[in-house]
Amino acid sequence: MKYVELDAVDRRLIRAASEVLARNYRDPRHTVGAAVLCASGRIYAGVNVESCGYGPCAEPIAIGRAISDGEREITCIVAVGGATPPHKVMSPCGNCRQLIIDYAPDCWVILTHKGRARKVKAGDLIPDAYSNFG
Ligand SMILES: [Zn+2]
């Protein structure tokens, strides 16, 4: 997997995820924030939702907000967690990795690698996905 250092736009996306989490943090139901950057340049952010049996992560909430607003190309995504800023960048869970490659297979995903926030291409998170369909 090729890890790439973050740039100013990536840090702005992390701030957007952190801000939506700071505004809406309610333990235990809303503890993770996510933000997506779209090709339009717009950023969409959201927090996870939780119930006793199941609750979507923050990433599908942010992706759903972008799609609901007419966006079709997501270029980068990040999730952060923690009770208070500075929030920590989180790596996406398995379900979210699948969701990300289904909706934005070429986007960047910001995650934590060896204690540092970096980014990787979404396709690297699930290598050879759907390769037998080609
Ligand atoms: Zn997830």
Short mmCIF file of N, CA and C and ligand atoms in Angstrom, two decimals:
data_model
loop_
_atom_site.label_atom_id
_atom_site.label_comp_id
_atom_site.label_asym_id
_atom_site.label_seq_id
_atom_site.Cartn_x
_atom_site.Cartn_y
_atom_site.Cartn_z
N MET A 1 0.85 -1.18 0.00
CA MET A 1 0.00 0.00 0.00
C MET A 1 0.89 1.24 0.00
N LYS A 2 0.56 2.19 -0.87
CA LYS A 2 1.37 3.40 -0.96
C LYS A 2 0.72 4.50 -0.11
N TYR A 3 1.44 4.94 0.91
CA TYR A 3 0.95 6.01 1.78
C TYR A 3 1.50 7.34 1.29
N VAL A 4 0.63 8.35 1.23
CA VAL A 4 1.01 9.66 0.72
C VAL A 4 0.81 10.69 1.83
N GLU A 5 1.74 11.64 1.92
CA GLU A 5 1.64 12.69 2.94
C GLU A 5 0.45 13.61 2.64
N LEU A 6 -0.11 14.19 3.67
CA LEU A 6 -1.28 15.05 3.51
C LEU A 6 -0.88 16.43 3.01
N ASP A 7 -1.82 17.09 2.33
CA ASP A 7 -1.60 18.47 1.91
C ASP A 7 -2.62 19.38 2.61
N ALA A 8 -2.63 20.65 2.24
CA ALA A 8 -3.50 21.62 2.91
C ALA A 8 -4.97 21.29 2.73
N VAL A 9 -5.34 20.78 1.56
CA VAL A 9 -6.74 20.42 1.32
C VAL A 9 -7.14 19.25 2.22
N ASP A 10 -6.25 18.29 2.37
CA ASP A 10 -6.54 17.15 3.26
C ASP A 10 -6.75 17.64 4.70
N ARG A 11 -5.93 18.57 5.11
CA ARG A 11 -6.06 19.08 6.49
C ARG A 11 -7.36 19.86 6.66
N ARG A 12 -7.81 20.52 5.62
CA ARG A 12 -9.10 21.22 5.68
C ARG A 12 -10.23 20.20 5.82
N LEU A 13 -10.10 19.07 5.14
CA LEU A 13 -11.12 18.02 5.24
C LEU A 13 -11.14 17.43 6.66
N ILE A 14 -9.98 17.23 7.24
CA ILE A 14 -9.91 16.73 8.62
C ILE A 14 -10.58 17.74 9.56
N ARG A 15 -10.32 19.02 9.34
CA ARG A 15 -10.97 20.05 10.17
C ARG A 15 -12.48 20.00 10.04
N ALA A 16 -12.99 19.79 8.84
CA ALA A 16 -14.44 19.71 8.63
C ALA A 16 -15.03 18.53 9.39
N ALA A 17 -14.35 17.39 9.37
CA ALA A 17 -14.84 16.22 10.12
C ALA A 17 -14.78 16.49 11.62
N SER A 18 -13.73 17.15 12.05
CA SER A 18 -13.58 17.46 13.47
C SER A 18 -14.64 18.46 13.93
N GLU A 19 -14.93 19.44 13.08
CA GLU A 19 -15.92 20.45 13.45
C GLU A 19 -17.32 19.87 13.56
N VAL A 20 -17.70 19.00 12.62
CA VAL A 20 -19.04 18.41 12.70
C VAL A 20 -19.15 17.52 13.94
N LEU A 21 -18.06 16.85 14.29
CA LEU A 21 -18.09 16.02 15.49
C LEU A 21 -18.16 16.89 16.75
N ALA A 22 -17.38 17.95 16.79
CA ALA A 22 -17.39 18.83 17.96
C ALA A 22 -18.78 19.44 18.19
N ARG A 23 -19.46 19.78 17.10
CA ARG A 23 -20.80 20.39 17.21
C ARG A 23 -21.86 19.39 17.66
N ASN A 24 -21.64 18.10 17.35
CA ASN A 24 -22.70 17.11 17.55
C ASN A 24 -22.33 15.95 18.44
N TYR A 25 -21.19 16.00 19.08
CA TYR A 25 -20.74 14.87 19.90
C TYR A 25 -21.74 14.60 21.03
N ARG A 26 -22.24 13.38 21.09
CA ARG A 26 -23.14 12.93 22.15
C ARG A 26 -22.82 11.47 22.42
N ASP A 27 -22.03 11.19 23.43
CA ASP A 27 -21.67 9.83 23.78
C ASP A 27 -22.89 9.13 24.39
N PRO A 28 -23.28 7.92 23.96
CA PRO A 28 -22.56 7.04 23.04
C PRO A 28 -23.07 7.07 21.61
N ARG A 29 -24.00 7.94 21.28
CA ARG A 29 -24.63 7.84 19.97
C ARG A 29 -23.89 8.52 18.83
N HIS A 30 -23.18 9.59 19.11
CA HIS A 30 -22.52 10.34 18.03
C HIS A 30 -21.09 10.64 18.46
N THR A 31 -20.18 9.74 18.10
CA THR A 31 -18.80 9.82 18.58
C THR A 31 -17.76 9.87 17.46
N VAL A 32 -18.23 9.80 16.22
CA VAL A 32 -17.32 9.85 15.08
C VAL A 32 -17.87 10.85 14.07
N GLY A 33 -16.99 11.65 13.51
CA GLY A 33 -17.36 12.57 12.43
C GLY A 33 -16.62 12.18 11.17
N ALA A 34 -17.24 12.42 10.04
CA ALA A 34 -16.58 12.15 8.76
C ALA A 34 -16.86 13.31 7.81
N ALA A 35 -15.97 13.48 6.84
CA ALA A 35 -16.16 14.49 5.81
C ALA A 35 -15.67 13.95 4.48
N VAL A 36 -16.38 14.32 3.43
CA VAL A 36 -15.97 13.95 2.08
C VAL A 36 -15.77 15.22 1.27
N LEU A 37 -14.75 15.18 0.43
CA LEU A 37 -14.49 16.26 -0.53
C LEU A 37 -14.95 15.75 -1.89
N CYS A 38 -15.70 16.59 -2.61
CA CYS A 38 -16.20 16.19 -3.92
C CYS A 38 -15.47 16.95 -5.02
N ALA A 39 -15.59 16.44 -6.24
CA ALA A 39 -14.93 17.07 -7.37
C ALA A 39 -15.39 18.51 -7.56
N SER A 40 -16.59 18.83 -7.09
CA SER A 40 -17.10 20.21 -7.17
C SER A 40 -16.34 21.15 -6.25
N GLY A 41 -15.57 20.59 -5.33
CA GLY A 41 -14.87 21.40 -4.33
C GLY A 41 -15.63 21.51 -3.02
N ARG A 42 -16.88 21.05 -3.02
CA ARG A 42 -17.68 21.14 -1.80
C ARG A 42 -17.33 20.00 -0.85
N ILE A 43 -17.49 20.29 0.42
CA ILE A 43 -17.25 19.32 1.49
C ILE A 43 -18.58 19.03 2.18
N TYR A 44 -18.82 17.75 2.44
CA TYR A 44 -20.01 17.32 3.17
C TYR A 44 -19.55 16.55 4.39
N ALA A 45 -20.17 16.82 5.52
CA ALA A 45 -19.74 16.18 6.76
C ALA A 45 -20.95 15.62 7.50
N GLY A 46 -20.69 14.63 8.34
CA GLY A 46 -21.75 14.04 9.14
C GLY A 46 -21.17 13.24 10.29
N VAL A 47 -22.02 12.92 11.23
CA VAL A 47 -21.62 12.09 12.37
C VAL A 47 -22.31 10.74 12.27
N ASN A 48 -21.74 9.76 12.96
CA ASN A 48 -22.36 8.44 13.00
C ASN A 48 -23.69 8.52 13.75
N VAL A 49 -24.54 7.53 13.52
CA VAL A 49 -25.77 7.39 14.30
C VAL A 49 -25.76 6.00 14.90
N GLU A 50 -26.42 5.85 16.03
CA GLU A 50 -26.29 4.60 16.79
C GLU A 50 -27.63 4.20 17.37
N SER A 51 -27.90 2.91 17.35
CA SER A 51 -29.04 2.36 18.09
C SER A 51 -28.54 1.14 18.83
N CYS A 52 -29.41 0.49 19.58
CA CYS A 52 -28.94 -0.63 20.39
C CYS A 52 -28.48 -1.79 19.53
N GLY A 53 -28.98 -1.92 18.32
CA GLY A 53 -28.59 -3.04 17.50
C GLY A 53 -27.64 -2.71 16.37
N TYR A 54 -27.75 -1.52 15.84
CA TYR A 54 -26.98 -1.19 14.66
C TYR A 54 -26.94 0.31 14.50
N GLY A 55 -25.87 0.79 13.95
CA GLY A 55 -25.80 2.20 13.65
C GLY A 55 -24.78 2.46 12.58
N PRO A 56 -25.17 3.16 11.52
CA PRO A 56 -24.19 3.46 10.47
C PRO A 56 -23.04 4.31 11.00
N CYS A 57 -21.87 4.05 10.44
CA CYS A 57 -20.69 4.85 10.73
C CYS A 57 -20.89 6.26 10.17
N ALA A 58 -19.96 7.13 10.47
CA ALA A 58 -20.04 8.51 9.99
C ALA A 58 -19.79 8.60 8.48
N GLU A 59 -18.96 7.71 7.95
CA GLU A 59 -18.64 7.79 6.52
C GLU A 59 -19.88 7.67 5.64
N PRO A 60 -20.75 6.64 5.84
CA PRO A 60 -21.94 6.58 4.98
C PRO A 60 -22.87 7.77 5.16
N ILE A 61 -22.88 8.37 6.34
CA ILE A 61 -23.71 9.57 6.53
C ILE A 61 -23.18 10.71 5.67
N ALA A 62 -21.85 10.91 5.70
CA ALA A 62 -21.26 11.99 4.90
C ALA A 62 -21.41 11.72 3.41
N ILE A 63 -21.18 10.47 2.99
CA ILE A 63 -21.36 10.11 1.58
C ILE A 63 -22.81 10.32 1.17
N GLY A 64 -23.75 9.90 2.01
CA GLY A 64 -25.17 10.07 1.71
C GLY A 64 -25.56 11.54 1.59
N ARG A 65 -24.98 12.38 2.42
CA ARG A 65 -25.27 13.82 2.32
C ARG A 65 -24.80 14.35 0.97
N ALA A 66 -23.59 13.94 0.57
CA ALA A 66 -23.04 14.41 -0.72
C ALA A 66 -23.92 13.94 -1.87
N ILE A 67 -24.27 12.68 -1.88
CA ILE A 67 -25.09 12.13 -2.97
C ILE A 67 -26.46 12.78 -2.98
N SER A 68 -27.03 12.99 -1.81
CA SER A 68 -28.36 13.61 -1.74
C SER A 68 -28.35 15.03 -2.27
N ASP A 69 -27.18 15.67 -2.26
CA ASP A 69 -27.07 17.03 -2.78
C ASP A 69 -26.67 17.04 -4.25
N GLY A 70 -26.63 15.87 -4.87
CA GLY A 70 -26.35 15.80 -6.30
C GLY A 70 -24.91 15.52 -6.67
N GLU A 71 -24.05 15.36 -5.69
CA GLU A 71 -22.64 15.07 -5.99
C GLU A 71 -22.51 13.65 -6.53
N ARG A 72 -21.62 13.46 -7.48
CA ARG A 72 -21.40 12.14 -8.05
C ARG A 72 -19.94 11.70 -8.00
N GLU A 73 -19.04 12.61 -7.66
CA GLU A 73 -17.62 12.24 -7.62
C GLU A 73 -16.98 12.68 -6.31
N ILE A 74 -16.69 11.70 -5.47
CA ILE A 74 -16.01 11.96 -4.21
C ILE A 74 -14.52 11.77 -4.43
N THR A 75 -13.72 12.75 -3.98
CA THR A 75 -12.28 12.68 -4.25
C THR A 75 -11.47 12.34 -3.00
N CYS A 76 -12.04 12.55 -1.81
CA CYS A 76 -11.29 12.24 -0.59
C CYS A 76 -12.27 12.08 0.56
N ILE A 77 -11.95 11.23 1.51
CA ILE A 77 -12.80 11.01 2.67
C ILE A 77 -11.94 10.82 3.91
N VAL A 78 -12.47 11.27 5.04
CA VAL A 78 -11.78 11.08 6.32
C VAL A 78 -12.81 10.93 7.43
N ALA A 79 -12.45 10.19 8.46
CA ALA A 79 -13.26 10.09 9.68
C ALA A 79 -12.37 10.38 10.86
N VAL A 80 -12.96 11.02 11.87
CA VAL A 80 -12.23 11.32 13.10
C VAL A 80 -13.08 10.92 14.29
N GLY A 81 -12.42 10.64 15.41
CA GLY A 81 -13.15 10.26 16.60
C GLY A 81 -12.51 10.82 17.84
N GLY A 82 -13.27 10.78 18.94
CA GLY A 82 -12.77 11.26 20.22
C GLY A 82 -13.74 12.23 20.84
N ALA A 83 -13.65 12.35 22.15
CA ALA A 83 -14.62 13.18 22.87
C ALA A 83 -14.39 14.66 22.66
N THR A 84 -13.14 15.07 22.55
CA THR A 84 -12.85 16.50 22.42
C THR A 84 -11.73 16.71 21.41
N PRO A 85 -11.72 17.86 20.75
CA PRO A 85 -10.62 18.17 19.83
C PRO A 85 -9.29 18.25 20.60
N PRO A 86 -8.19 17.95 19.99
CA PRO A 86 -8.07 17.51 18.60
C PRO A 86 -8.49 16.05 18.44
N HIS A 87 -9.42 15.83 17.52
CA HIS A 87 -9.88 14.47 17.27
C HIS A 87 -8.83 13.69 16.51
N LYS A 88 -8.88 12.38 16.68
CA LYS A 88 -7.90 11.50 16.01
C LYS A 88 -8.48 10.96 14.71
N VAL A 89 -7.65 10.97 13.68
CA VAL A 89 -8.05 10.38 12.41
C VAL A 89 -8.21 8.88 12.60
N MET A 90 -9.32 8.35 12.09
CA MET A 90 -9.62 6.92 12.23
C MET A 90 -9.53 6.24 10.87
N SER A 91 -9.11 5.01 10.88
CA SER A 91 -9.14 4.21 9.66
C SER A 91 -10.53 3.63 9.49
N PRO A 92 -11.04 3.56 8.25
CA PRO A 92 -12.40 3.06 8.06
C PRO A 92 -12.53 1.57 8.38
N CYS A 93 -13.70 1.20 8.87
CA CYS A 93 -13.98 -0.21 9.16
C CYS A 93 -14.17 -0.97 7.84
N GLY A 94 -14.31 -2.26 7.92
CA GLY A 94 -14.46 -3.09 6.73
C GLY A 94 -15.69 -2.73 5.91
N ASN A 95 -16.82 -2.50 6.58
CA ASN A 95 -18.03 -2.13 5.85
C ASN A 95 -17.83 -0.82 5.11
N CYS A 96 -17.20 0.14 5.75
CA CYS A 96 -17.00 1.44 5.10
C CYS A 96 -15.99 1.34 3.96
N ARG A 97 -14.98 0.48 4.11
CA ARG A 97 -14.04 0.29 3.00
C ARG A 97 -14.79 -0.20 1.77
N GLN A 98 -15.72 -1.15 1.98
CA GLN A 98 -16.52 -1.65 0.86
C GLN A 98 -17.37 -0.53 0.28
N LEU A 99 -18.03 0.23 1.13
CA LEU A 99 -18.87 1.34 0.67
C LEU A 99 -18.06 2.34 -0.13
N ILE A 100 -16.88 2.67 0.36
CA ILE A 100 -16.04 3.67 -0.32
C ILE A 100 -15.63 3.17 -1.70
N ILE A 101 -15.23 1.91 -1.82
CA ILE A 101 -14.82 1.47 -3.17
C ILE A 101 -16.02 1.31 -4.10
N ASP A 102 -17.20 1.08 -3.54
CA ASP A 102 -18.40 1.01 -4.40
C ASP A 102 -18.79 2.39 -4.93
N TYR A 103 -18.66 3.43 -4.11
CA TYR A 103 -19.07 4.77 -4.52
C TYR A 103 -17.94 5.62 -5.06
N ALA A 104 -16.73 5.36 -4.62
CA ALA A 104 -15.62 6.24 -5.02
C ALA A 104 -14.32 5.44 -5.06
N PRO A 105 -14.23 4.52 -6.04
CA PRO A 105 -13.08 3.61 -6.05
C PRO A 105 -11.74 4.29 -6.25
N ASP A 106 -11.74 5.50 -6.81
CA ASP A 106 -10.47 6.18 -7.07
C ASP A 106 -10.17 7.30 -6.08
N CYS A 107 -11.00 7.43 -5.05
CA CYS A 107 -10.79 8.54 -4.12
C CYS A 107 -9.64 8.25 -3.16
N TRP A 108 -9.20 9.28 -2.50
CA TRP A 108 -8.22 9.15 -1.43
C TRP A 108 -8.94 8.89 -0.12
N VAL A 109 -8.33 8.11 0.73
CA VAL A 109 -8.85 7.86 2.07
C VAL A 109 -7.76 8.26 3.07
N ILE A 110 -8.08 9.20 3.92
CA ILE A 110 -7.14 9.62 4.95
C ILE A 110 -7.31 8.68 6.14
N LEU A 111 -6.22 8.12 6.61
CA LEU A 111 -6.26 7.20 7.74
C LEU A 111 -5.00 7.38 8.58
N THR A 112 -4.92 6.63 9.66
CA THR A 112 -3.73 6.70 10.50
C THR A 112 -2.85 5.49 10.21
N HIS A 113 -1.59 5.77 9.92
CA HIS A 113 -0.62 4.71 9.66
C HIS A 113 0.61 5.00 10.51
N LYS A 114 0.94 4.05 11.38
CA LYS A 114 2.09 4.20 12.28
C LYS A 114 2.03 5.52 13.04
N GLY A 115 0.84 5.85 13.52
CA GLY A 115 0.66 7.02 14.36
C GLY A 115 0.56 8.34 13.64
N ARG A 116 0.58 8.32 12.32
CA ARG A 116 0.50 9.56 11.55
C ARG A 116 -0.64 9.50 10.55
N ALA A 117 -1.32 10.63 10.36
CA ALA A 117 -2.36 10.71 9.34
C ALA A 117 -1.71 10.78 7.97
N ARG A 118 -2.12 9.90 7.10
CA ARG A 118 -1.66 9.86 5.71
C ARG A 118 -2.85 9.47 4.86
N LYS A 119 -2.63 9.41 3.56
CA LYS A 119 -3.74 9.01 2.70
C LYS A 119 -3.30 7.90 1.76
N VAL A 120 -4.29 7.10 1.39
CA VAL A 120 -4.08 6.00 0.44
C VAL A 120 -5.23 6.02 -0.56
N LYS A 121 -5.04 5.36 -1.68
CA LYS A 121 -6.12 5.23 -2.64
C LYS A 121 -7.12 4.19 -2.12
N ALA A 122 -8.40 4.45 -2.32
CA ALA A 122 -9.43 3.56 -1.79
C ALA A 122 -9.24 2.12 -2.27
N GLY A 123 -8.84 1.95 -3.52
CA GLY A 123 -8.67 0.61 -4.07
C GLY A 123 -7.63 -0.20 -3.33
N ASP A 124 -6.67 0.47 -2.67
CA ASP A 124 -5.64 -0.24 -1.91
C ASP A 124 -6.20 -0.84 -0.62
N LEU A 125 -7.37 -0.37 -0.19
CA LEU A 125 -7.94 -0.87 1.07
C LEU A 125 -8.60 -2.23 0.89
N ILE A 126 -9.03 -2.54 -0.32
CA ILE A 126 -9.57 -3.87 -0.63
C ILE A 126 -8.96 -4.28 -1.96
N PRO A 127 -7.74 -4.84 -1.93
CA PRO A 127 -7.05 -5.18 -3.17
C PRO A 127 -7.82 -6.24 -3.98
N ASP A 128 -7.80 -6.07 -5.27
CA ASP A 128 -8.39 -7.04 -6.20
C ASP A 128 -9.90 -7.20 -6.05
N ALA A 129 -10.57 -6.21 -5.46
CA ALA A 129 -12.03 -6.30 -5.35
C ALA A 129 -12.65 -6.39 -6.74
N TYR A 130 -13.59 -7.27 -6.90
CA TYR A 130 -14.33 -7.48 -8.15
C TYR A 130 -13.43 -7.86 -9.32
N SER A 131 -12.21 -8.27 -9.08
CA SER A 131 -11.29 -8.52 -10.18
C SER A 131 -11.75 -9.68 -11.07
N ASN A 132 -12.58 -10.57 -10.54
CA ASN A 132 -13.05 -11.69 -11.35
C ASN A 132 -14.21 -11.30 -12.25
N PHE A 133 -14.72 -10.06 -12.14
CA PHE A 133 -15.81 -9.63 -12.99
C PHE A 133 -15.32 -9.06 -14.31
N GLY A 134 -14.03 -8.76 -14.40
CA GLY A 134 -13.50 -8.10 -15.58
C GLY A 134 -13.37 -9.05 -16.73
ZN ZN B 1 -17.44 2.11 9.20
#
